[in-house]
XYZ file of C-alpha atoms in Angstrom:
630
model
C -19.232 -22.684 28.099
C -21.628 -19.869 27.225
C -19.962 -17.931 30.048
C -16.632 -18.321 28.256
C -18.119 -16.862 25.080
C -19.649 -13.989 27.061
C -16.275 -13.392 28.659
C -14.663 -13.180 25.227
C -17.228 -10.642 24.069
C -16.670 -8.743 27.304
C -12.979 -8.413 26.497
C -13.918 -6.756 23.224
C -16.189 -4.279 24.962
C -13.439 -3.272 27.348
C -11.113 -2.316 24.523
C -10.474 1.411 24.550
C -10.120 1.768 20.831
C -13.134 2.891 18.900
C -14.668 0.159 16.753
C -15.294 0.764 13.099
C -17.291 -1.161 10.544
C -15.605 -2.099 7.282
C -16.598 0.021 4.332
C -17.548 -3.069 2.305
C -19.285 -6.208 3.595
C -18.235 -9.735 2.666
C -20.729 -10.042 -0.196
C -19.529 -6.789 -1.737
C -15.916 -7.926 -1.370
C -16.749 -11.303 -2.926
C -18.499 -9.596 -5.842
C -15.473 -7.324 -6.237
C -13.088 -10.285 -6.550
C -15.410 -12.084 -8.996
C -15.718 -8.943 -11.131
C -11.933 -8.506 -10.969
C -11.341 -12.053 -12.232
C -13.785 -11.417 -15.073
C -12.188 -8.078 -15.931
C -8.673 -9.545 -15.883
C -9.809 -12.236 -18.367
C -9.305 -14.981 -15.801
C -12.771 -16.502 -16.225
C -11.211 -19.931 -15.766
C -10.906 -19.086 -12.061
C -14.699 -18.933 -11.854
C -15.192 -22.018 -14.026
C -12.717 -24.108 -12.033
C -14.258 -22.974 -8.745
C -17.658 -24.127 -10.010
C -16.233 -27.478 -11.102
C -14.569 -27.922 -7.716
C -17.924 -27.340 -6.015
C -19.804 -29.819 -8.200
C -17.126 -32.502 -7.929
C -16.853 -32.123 -4.149
C -20.622 -32.485 -3.699
C -20.786 -35.409 -6.140
C -17.903 -37.178 -4.408
C -19.553 -36.669 -1.027
C -22.889 -38.086 -2.217
C -21.177 -41.125 -3.730
C -19.393 -41.755 -0.424
C -22.658 -41.245 1.458
C -24.561 -43.885 -0.523
C -21.829 -46.457 -1.143
C -22.022 -48.336 2.178
C -25.834 -48.169 2.653
C -26.378 -49.279 -0.969
C -24.079 -52.274 -0.662
C -25.556 -53.176 2.709
C -29.056 -52.901 1.227
C -28.097 -55.377 -1.518
C -26.809 -57.777 1.115
C -29.990 -57.368 3.217
C -32.141 -58.200 0.196
C -30.009 -61.318 -0.402
C -29.460 -60.209 -3.997
C -27.307 -62.179 -6.431
C -23.528 -62.075 -6.378
C -23.613 -60.439 -9.806
C -25.769 -57.560 -8.564
C -23.519 -57.086 -5.568
C -20.419 -57.053 -7.773
C -21.949 -54.602 -10.244
C -23.012 -52.314 -7.385
C -19.532 -52.318 -5.889
C -17.841 -51.743 -9.282
C -20.249 -48.931 -10.114
C -19.416 -47.053 -6.926
C -15.691 -47.704 -7.356
C -15.873 -46.316 -10.890
C -17.781 -43.225 -9.726
C -15.262 -42.624 -6.928
C -12.343 -42.990 -9.366
C -13.892 -40.568 -11.850
C -14.625 -37.997 -9.134
C -11.135 -38.358 -7.696
C -9.405 -38.034 -11.071
C -11.476 -35.024 -12.130
C -10.942 -33.368 -8.748
C -7.156 -33.861 -8.950
C -7.075 -32.382 -12.443
C -9.154 -29.344 -11.502
C -7.187 -28.743 -8.295
C -3.905 -28.869 -10.206
C -5.042 -26.048 -12.489
C -6.702 -23.656 -10.049
C -3.568 -21.989 -8.672
C -2.328 -20.111 -11.733
C -5.414 -18.027 -12.431
C -5.794 -17.153 -8.769
C -2.201 -15.912 -8.643
C -2.844 -13.761 -11.710
C -5.834 -12.135 -10.015
C -3.790 -11.465 -6.875
C -1.014 -9.963 -8.978
C -3.546 -7.622 -10.555
C -4.470 -6.451 -7.042
C -0.780 -5.888 -6.296
C -0.497 -3.884 -9.510
C -3.492 -1.760 -8.478
C -1.939 -1.126 -5.047
C 1.394 -0.164 -6.613
C -0.315 2.128 -9.104
C -2.224 3.852 -6.305
C 0.940 4.303 -4.268
C 2.889 5.670 -7.249
C 0.211 7.958 -8.691
C -1.739 9.151 -5.664
C -1.903 12.825 -4.829
C 1.232 13.921 -3.004
C -0.618 14.973 0.209
C -1.798 11.378 0.649
C 1.834 10.346 1.101
C 1.892 12.386 4.300
C -1.568 11.208 5.429
C -1.209 8.850 8.394
C -4.442 6.990 7.611
C -3.387 6.413 3.992
C 0.007 5.106 5.096
C -1.571 2.681 7.586
C -4.066 1.423 5.009
C -1.195 0.819 2.592
C 0.761 -1.149 5.178
C -2.272 -3.283 6.027
C -3.117 -3.805 2.349
C 0.298 -5.316 1.683
C -0.486 -8.092 4.152
C -3.572 -8.988 2.112
C -1.495 -9.698 -1.021
C 1.810 -11.046 0.264
C 1.337 -14.757 -0.422
C -0.848 -17.612 -1.610
C -2.599 -17.732 1.772
C -3.282 -13.988 1.749
C -6.930 -12.900 1.565
C -6.905 -11.798 -2.078
C -5.983 -15.312 -3.218
C -7.290 -17.540 -0.406
C -10.769 -16.028 -0.859
C -11.301 -18.306 -3.883
C -10.802 -21.387 -1.757
C -13.229 -19.959 0.798
C -15.880 -19.138 -1.801
C -15.522 -22.629 -3.268
C -15.904 -24.172 0.175
C -18.899 -21.964 0.958
C -20.764 -22.904 -2.226
C -19.899 -26.549 -1.712
C -21.259 -26.474 1.845
C -24.435 -24.586 0.888
C -25.304 -27.048 -1.894
C -24.516 -29.990 0.370
C -26.606 -28.460 3.148
C -29.639 -28.102 0.863
C -29.334 -31.668 -0.449
C -28.953 -33.171 3.020
C -31.777 -30.990 4.344
C -34.186 -32.562 1.830
C -32.787 -35.991 2.695
C -33.308 -35.602 6.455
C -36.434 -33.459 6.498
C -38.587 -36.525 7.239
C -36.373 -37.739 10.067
C -37.246 -35.321 12.914
C -37.999 -31.580 12.793
C -36.884 -30.832 16.350
C -33.552 -32.547 15.807
C -32.955 -30.408 12.728
C -33.838 -27.259 14.701
C -31.359 -28.128 17.476
C -28.559 -28.714 14.969
C -29.296 -25.449 13.194
C -29.619 -23.474 16.441
C -26.318 -24.640 17.933
C -24.506 -24.022 14.646
C -25.940 -20.505 14.308
C -25.003 -19.576 17.881
C -21.428 -20.632 17.198
C -21.324 -18.677 13.970
C -22.568 -15.342 15.303
C -20.367 -15.433 18.407
C -17.378 -16.289 16.211
C -18.217 -13.475 13.825
C -18.152 -10.998 16.690
C -14.902 -12.328 18.081
C -13.075 -12.579 14.741
C -13.851 -8.934 13.913
C -11.173 -7.949 16.427
C -8.439 -7.800 13.789
C -10.283 -5.320 11.584
C -11.379 -3.092 14.437
C -7.754 -2.800 15.481
C -6.226 -2.749 12.001
C -4.800 0.745 12.473
C -2.929 -0.386 15.578
C -1.595 -3.420 13.726
C -0.737 -1.295 10.682
C 1.249 1.130 12.833
C 3.195 -1.688 14.489
C 3.819 -3.393 11.119
C 5.019 -0.130 9.574
C 7.562 0.318 12.375
C 8.741 -3.266 12.062
C 9.198 -3.092 8.295
C 10.907 0.302 8.575
C 13.470 -1.054 11.033
C 14.060 -4.084 8.815
C 14.547 -1.927 5.721
C 16.953 0.401 7.523
C 19.004 -2.524 8.773
C 19.414 -3.672 5.139
C 19.948 -0.180 3.733
C 23.373 -0.029 2.092
C 23.338 3.768 2.284
C 23.263 3.562 6.073
C 26.089 1.008 6.278
C 28.793 3.572 7.067
C 26.772 5.254 9.819
C 25.899 1.882 11.365
C 29.575 1.005 11.663
C 31.066 4.370 12.592
C 28.480 5.240 15.234
C 27.911 1.686 16.452
C 24.201 1.854 15.604
C 23.793 -1.930 15.287
C 22.791 -2.513 18.966
C 20.330 0.369 18.775
C 18.719 -0.995 15.589
C 18.524 -4.446 17.160
C 16.932 -2.976 20.277
C 14.221 -1.000 18.499
C 13.581 -3.920 16.109
C 13.165 -6.209 19.116
C 10.730 -3.727 20.666
C 8.722 -3.542 17.450
C 8.675 -7.353 17.209
C 7.581 -7.601 20.847
C 4.723 -5.177 20.195
C 3.730 -7.121 17.063
C 3.779 -10.424 18.948
C 1.823 -8.924 21.848
C -0.863 -7.667 19.469
C -1.345 -11.079 17.870
C -1.270 -12.765 21.284
C -4.162 -10.543 22.364
C -5.991 -11.311 19.118
C -5.457 -15.067 19.508
C -6.705 -14.906 23.089
C -9.926 -13.494 21.633
C -10.144 -16.036 18.815
C -9.633 -19.040 21.088
C -12.981 -18.468 22.815
C -14.724 -18.986 19.508
C -12.830 -22.245 18.940
C -13.738 -23.530 22.382
C -17.405 -22.660 21.868
C -17.390 -24.441 18.478
C -15.986 -27.576 20.075
C -18.601 -27.687 22.860
C -21.556 -26.981 20.566
C -20.394 -29.639 18.093
C -20.221 -32.197 20.923
C -23.763 -31.343 22.065
C -25.475 -31.484 18.668
C -23.669 -34.622 17.456
C -24.331 -36.438 20.729
C -28.012 -35.603 20.561
C -28.323 -36.728 16.923
C -26.538 -40.042 17.492
C -28.662 -40.778 20.548
C -31.829 -40.226 18.499
C -30.696 -42.570 15.688
C -29.607 -45.329 18.046
C -32.976 -45.127 19.805
C -34.743 -45.416 16.414
C -32.837 -48.608 15.541
C -33.473 -50.167 18.933
C -37.222 -49.525 18.523
C -37.114 -51.047 14.988
C -38.129 -47.753 13.341
C -35.049 -47.891 11.078
C -33.377 -50.772 9.199
C -29.647 -51.313 9.478
C -28.967 -49.872 6.022
C -31.273 -46.904 6.707
C -29.540 -46.379 10.071
C -26.170 -46.325 8.318
C -27.479 -43.875 5.714
C -29.021 -41.499 8.247
C -26.094 -41.867 10.629
C -23.729 -40.734 7.866
C -26.228 -38.113 6.708
C -26.615 -36.572 10.176
C -22.877 -36.402 10.568
C -22.583 -34.987 7.057
C -25.433 -32.538 7.632
C -23.724 -31.252 10.763
C -20.508 -30.911 8.769
C -22.339 -29.001 6.003
C -23.906 -26.608 8.550
C -20.627 -26.118 10.401
C -18.768 -25.858 7.114
C -21.176 -23.255 5.759
C -20.963 -21.095 8.848
C -17.220 -21.704 9.166
C -16.700 -20.650 5.556
C -18.800 -17.552 6.163
C -16.687 -16.739 9.213
C -13.499 -17.196 7.178
C -14.979 -15.182 4.312
C -15.891 -12.438 6.766
C -12.322 -12.275 8.059
C -10.899 -12.264 4.533
C -13.392 -9.606 3.474
C -11.999 -7.347 6.185
C -8.609 -7.469 4.442
C -10.155 -7.122 0.983
C -12.184 -4.157 2.214
C -8.948 -2.579 3.449
C -7.391 -3.122 0.014
C -10.391 -1.506 -1.667
C -10.323 1.413 0.766
C -6.665 2.004 -0.090
C -7.174 1.729 -3.851
C -10.265 3.973 -3.691
C -8.777 6.439 -1.193
C -10.019 9.949 -2.048
C -7.761 12.068 -4.231
C -7.565 15.752 -3.270
C -6.212 16.587 -6.737
C -7.895 16.301 -10.106
C -6.320 13.971 -12.627
C -8.234 12.526 -15.609
C -11.208 14.764 -14.871
C -9.054 17.899 -14.846
C -8.443 20.241 -17.732
C -5.675 19.089 -20.052
C -2.436 21.038 -20.076
C 0.372 20.681 -22.575
C 3.912 21.653 -21.565
C 6.477 22.926 -24.048
C 9.949 24.294 -23.386
C 9.364 26.827 -26.174
C 6.337 28.285 -24.389
C 6.792 30.508 -21.347
C 4.298 30.940 -18.571
C 3.583 33.134 -15.584
C 3.204 31.621 -12.126
C 1.456 33.475 -9.295
C 0.900 32.822 -5.598
C -2.062 34.910 -4.448
C -2.533 35.392 -0.686
C -1.237 31.897 -0.012
C -1.362 30.438 3.488
C -0.171 26.918 4.149
C -0.290 24.700 7.219
C 0.741 21.045 7.294
C -1.956 18.585 8.437
C -2.044 18.467 12.220
C 0.198 21.518 12.635
C -0.953 24.395 14.823
C 0.992 27.158 13.068
C 1.166 28.175 9.434
C 4.450 27.411 7.677
C 3.757 30.205 5.179
C 1.458 33.198 5.629
C 0.007 35.578 3.046
C 2.561 34.870 0.313
C 2.114 36.981 -2.824
C 4.531 36.297 -5.684
C 4.385 36.611 -9.438
C 7.127 34.797 -11.338
C 7.319 36.310 -14.791
C 8.198 34.354 -17.967
C 11.946 33.789 -18.263
C 12.661 35.235 -14.825
C 15.301 33.718 -12.550
C 14.125 33.738 -8.939
C 16.191 32.888 -5.858
C 14.539 31.891 -2.586
C 16.721 32.228 0.517
C 16.265 32.040 4.268
C 17.259 30.132 7.366
C 16.658 26.401 7.688
C 12.997 25.768 8.462
C 11.895 29.127 7.046
C 9.635 27.416 4.484
C 11.721 27.526 1.306
C 11.094 23.911 0.309
C 7.418 24.225 1.257
C 7.165 27.178 -1.110
C 8.632 25.050 -3.905
C 6.157 22.245 -3.188
C 3.323 24.730 -3.560
C 4.729 26.067 -6.833
C 5.187 22.539 -8.207
C 1.669 21.537 -7.159
C 2.615 18.894 -4.600
C 0.376 20.659 -2.094
C -2.569 22.994 -2.476
C -2.641 26.104 -0.281
C -4.630 25.928 2.935
C -5.906 29.359 1.889
C -5.265 31.374 -1.255
C -4.526 30.266 -4.814
C -1.678 29.209 -7.071
C -2.265 30.491 -10.603
C -0.732 29.440 -13.898
C -1.233 32.206 -16.439
C -4.014 33.569 -14.231
C -5.857 30.237 -13.839
C -6.122 28.252 -10.610
C -4.016 25.099 -10.955
C -6.741 23.099 -9.165
C -8.691 23.057 -12.435
C -5.920 21.262 -14.350
C -5.090 17.592 -14.597
C -2.403 17.597 -11.906
C -0.288 15.083 -13.765
C -0.257 17.440 -16.768
C 0.694 20.298 -14.459
C 3.737 18.365 -13.229
C 5.046 18.246 -16.799
C 5.543 22.008 -16.556
C 8.460 21.511 -14.150
C 11.954 20.092 -14.154
C 13.436 19.862 -10.697
C 16.411 18.830 -8.629
C 15.342 18.131 -5.068
C 17.443 17.402 -2.006
C 16.283 13.775 -2.039
C 17.524 11.922 -5.116
C 15.666 9.200 -7.006
C 18.538 7.341 -8.636
C 17.143 4.197 -10.256
C 18.831 0.927 -11.133
C 19.615 1.387 -14.819
C 22.171 2.876 -17.167
C 23.452 6.429 -16.936
C 21.553 7.270 -20.138
C 18.210 5.883 -18.915
C 18.581 7.660 -15.560
C 18.910 10.952 -17.420
C 16.260 10.335 -20.092
C 13.955 8.411 -17.718
C 13.095 6.028 -20.540
C 14.680 3.090 -22.339
C 12.852 3.730 -25.596
C 15.009 5.655 -28.052
C 16.639 8.224 -25.748
C 18.188 11.199 -27.548
C 21.894 10.558 -26.948
C 23.038 13.890 -28.373
C 20.693 15.714 -26.033
C 21.822 13.536 -23.111
C 25.462 14.388 -23.789
C 24.653 18.090 -24.070
C 22.848 18.050 -20.704
C 25.720 16.126 -19.105
C 28.167 18.676 -20.450
C 26.142 21.549 -18.982
C 25.967 19.734 -15.650
C 29.743 19.256 -15.664
C 29.744 15.453 -15.569
C 31.200 14.577 -18.998
C 34.678 13.648 -17.757
C 33.312 11.332 -15.091
C 30.963 9.471 -17.450
C 33.668 9.110 -20.106
C 35.886 7.508 -17.456
C 33.328 4.792 -16.735
C 33.802 1.347 -18.285
C 30.772 1.498 -20.587
C 30.303 5.262 -20.666
C 26.643 6.224 -20.903
C 25.624 2.542 -20.911
C 27.234 1.935 -17.524
C 24.745 0.519 -15.051
C 24.243 2.239 -11.721
C 23.247 0.692 -8.375
C 25.170 -2.344 -7.126
C 22.135 -3.659 -5.303
C 20.841 -4.808 -8.705
C 24.006 -4.907 -10.839
C 27.113 -6.605 -9.428
C 29.396 -4.479 -11.593
C 27.303 -1.320 -11.210
C 29.114 1.998 -10.836
C 28.798 4.090 -7.675
C 28.737 7.886 -7.998
C 29.711 10.292 -5.246
C 27.125 12.624 -3.720
C 28.273 15.543 -5.849
C 28.356 13.442 -9.020
C 24.866 12.140 -8.331
C 23.649 15.702 -7.831
C 25.094 16.655 -11.219
C 23.423 13.608 -12.777
C 20.090 14.772 -11.351
C 20.743 18.226 -12.802
C 21.369 16.650 -16.226
C 18.054 14.779 -15.859
C 16.241 18.035 -15.096
C 17.812 19.758 -18.118
C 16.909 16.823 -20.400
C 13.218 17.205 -19.616
C 13.097 20.717 -21.162
C 10.188 21.926 -19.056
C 9.050 25.604 -18.986
C 10.018 25.868 -15.292
C 13.188 24.560 -13.702
C 13.386 24.289 -9.910
C 16.668 23.731 -8.101
C 16.405 22.994 -4.374
C 19.921 23.347 -2.910
C 21.532 21.976 -6.111
C 25.073 22.621 -4.862
C 24.711 21.131 -1.379
C 26.989 18.171 -2.204
C 29.464 20.123 -4.382
C 32.860 21.467 -3.399
C 33.477 25.265 -3.769
C 35.194 24.908 -7.164
C 32.416 22.741 -8.582
C 29.860 25.113 -7.091
C 31.489 28.131 -8.757
C 31.567 26.225 -12.062
C 27.843 25.528 -11.763
C 27.082 29.196 -11.064
C 29.017 30.252 -14.173
C 26.886 27.924 -16.303
C 23.567 28.744 -14.670
C 22.400 31.260 -17.282
C 23.289 28.896 -20.108
C 21.574 25.944 -18.414
C 18.340 27.824 -17.762
C 18.219 29.709 -21.038
C 14.642 30.005 -22.266
C 13.237 28.704 -18.964
C 11.743 30.314 -15.915
C 13.791 29.160 -12.930
C 13.466 29.042 -9.162
C 16.659 28.544 -7.207
C 16.697 27.727 -3.490
C 19.815 28.166 -1.425
C 20.974 29.090 2.059
C 24.277 30.348 0.606
C 23.504 33.946 -0.227
C 26.603 34.421 -2.385
C 25.148 31.910 -4.879
C 22.127 34.090 -5.646
C 23.855 37.046 -7.327
C 23.095 35.831 -10.846
C 19.314 35.755 -10.212
C 16.956 38.488 -11.406
C 15.153 38.633 -8.091
C 15.756 37.309 -4.577
C 13.037 36.448 -2.061
C 14.056 36.275 1.603
C 11.627 34.197 3.694
C 11.512 34.952 7.396
C 8.808 34.546 10.058
C 6.638 32.588 7.576
C 6.489 35.516 5.150
C 8.450 37.168 2.368
C 10.436 39.616 4.483
C 12.546 41.183 1.702
C 12.492 41.139 -2.093
C 14.817 42.538 -4.755
C 18.133 42.019 -6.548
C 21.300 41.210 -4.656
C 22.461 44.816 -4.815
C 19.059 46.213 -3.839
C 18.844 43.975 -0.784
C 22.325 44.911 0.339
C 21.384 48.604 0.127
C 18.363 47.961 2.371
C 20.771 46.973 5.162
C 18.153 44.545 6.455
C 18.142 40.848 7.290
C 19.571 39.789 3.924
C 22.481 42.213 4.250
C 23.172 41.021 7.804
C 23.175 37.341 6.831
C 25.321 38.025 3.768
C 27.859 39.922 5.861
C 28.130 37.065 8.353
C 28.550 34.438 5.645
C 31.118 36.591 3.799
C 33.209 36.943 6.938
C 33.077 33.235 7.519
C 34.442 32.458 4.062
C 37.059 35.262 4.026
C 38.472 35.467 7.529
C 40.372 32.964 9.619
C 38.423 32.926 12.874
C 36.949 29.611 11.842
C 35.594 28.445 15.184
C 33.597 31.530 16.130
C 32.450 32.326 12.623
C 31.660 28.677 12.025
C 29.421 28.576 15.086
C 27.630 31.730 14.022
C 27.191 30.577 10.438
C 25.974 27.155 11.571
C 23.356 28.805 13.739
C 22.157 30.832 10.767
C 22.388 28.059 8.153
């Protein structure tokens, strides 16, 4: 049987993946959960756990002594009254222990759930407030996926750990009591029981660490599985699934992800089973040896019948306490791996400064200057720079257009301006001061933006624009909607500005078209009244008439603000004070629309091609050429 255990350990050694120790051990994780319960004002969790321990030990001791005590009374040929009183006393003690245990057990769940919910809240807060670069960090994403498994039910580690801690304390106290009870029986017998139990524990600890050492592999598989599941239920993808017949493909890749997930857990269970087999064999050996010793003692008249019964039960109980203690420690170790993962996610390093950064107050009435000074940027893991040696100064009140081919780095430039990323080299300066010194959350308040990816939330039209349900300024909302050109549409809705959006949540929710949603996002950006307004392809979903209407209102919409406008349609940039053409990772040309046309460079060439496409009738050839340049 030892060979089987060695074989199991050998399987671990053959694994190609590099092993890694958890950041926090099981005692640190246990202390973390206890401190969390105290901090969340759920001290009753600790009190009830303590009561469970005391009642379990008391109940066990009553059961241990009930039969030997009654048998001892019979052996002494005591009176019927004494026998009756003895029996009634033990019955009463058992009833009291049982009733108290039932009451305590019935009230333990609620506080434990509250503590787990606080962990979920901490995970959600981390995910929602973490520095933007972490959202593209593969390790952070995997930790987040794994952390969700540690909080997704009553049997998850962050709640089940209380049951384990209770069991551990119960077994330790019982072990100590039984150790004093049996210390006079036989020292070598005690040593054998302890030795076999310890061997089982340490081998099991090694084997059960498999899951943590391979948590990144499991996290990657889980992430794929959940992604496929989410996409299959994504209402936005419903049309594509039907038109392009994507259903079989989704089913196929989901099946592959499920197969990989099942295969991983099959490998893990193949490892764990060796520990179970070893436990079974060691338990058989130590119990057999103990029972043989006790039977021999009775046959040689060294023990009375009642003493035999007491020690027989005590040896069995002592073995259970030892096995229970080590088993609880093994379980606690496995749960601590998940809790450690949760802590690693919550405490994941932040590249940006938040509370410890310098405070910054944004006001639409105050204008600022934004500068990129010798900025180089390369995405993590990329070999080439997306942007190289960018030098820009955006003056207060200036309207800047950023143009270029797809993939030129326009959106990356905006992310640097908005502070979503820090430059790989160089600096971004606000009024001459490096933005790294500011509280990054305060810095974000300096910007209103419309990005290509929308964040339409389930709520009313008014709350989606104001981004709050507490006393939104309706006059200001209506003014922003008017500037965005969406007044007629909202007035046509059943409840106007109080119409709910998103049918996933609201059965009677309104659905806006892509262009209408883009206008709604523009109204949201205008409502914020930030010093800088950033528009990343704000007309991508608009028809030509709506696009022209938006251009005519641009100056009015951005009045008093510094604005950055990104577009691949060069004709839409004429109203800007300055145009930046990005090409080959750099700012290739810079100037007004007229100045760039006079240069007869790349901007002029692209503008000429796009103009021909929109004016002439050779749609196929011009369309191909424009698509290649778009």
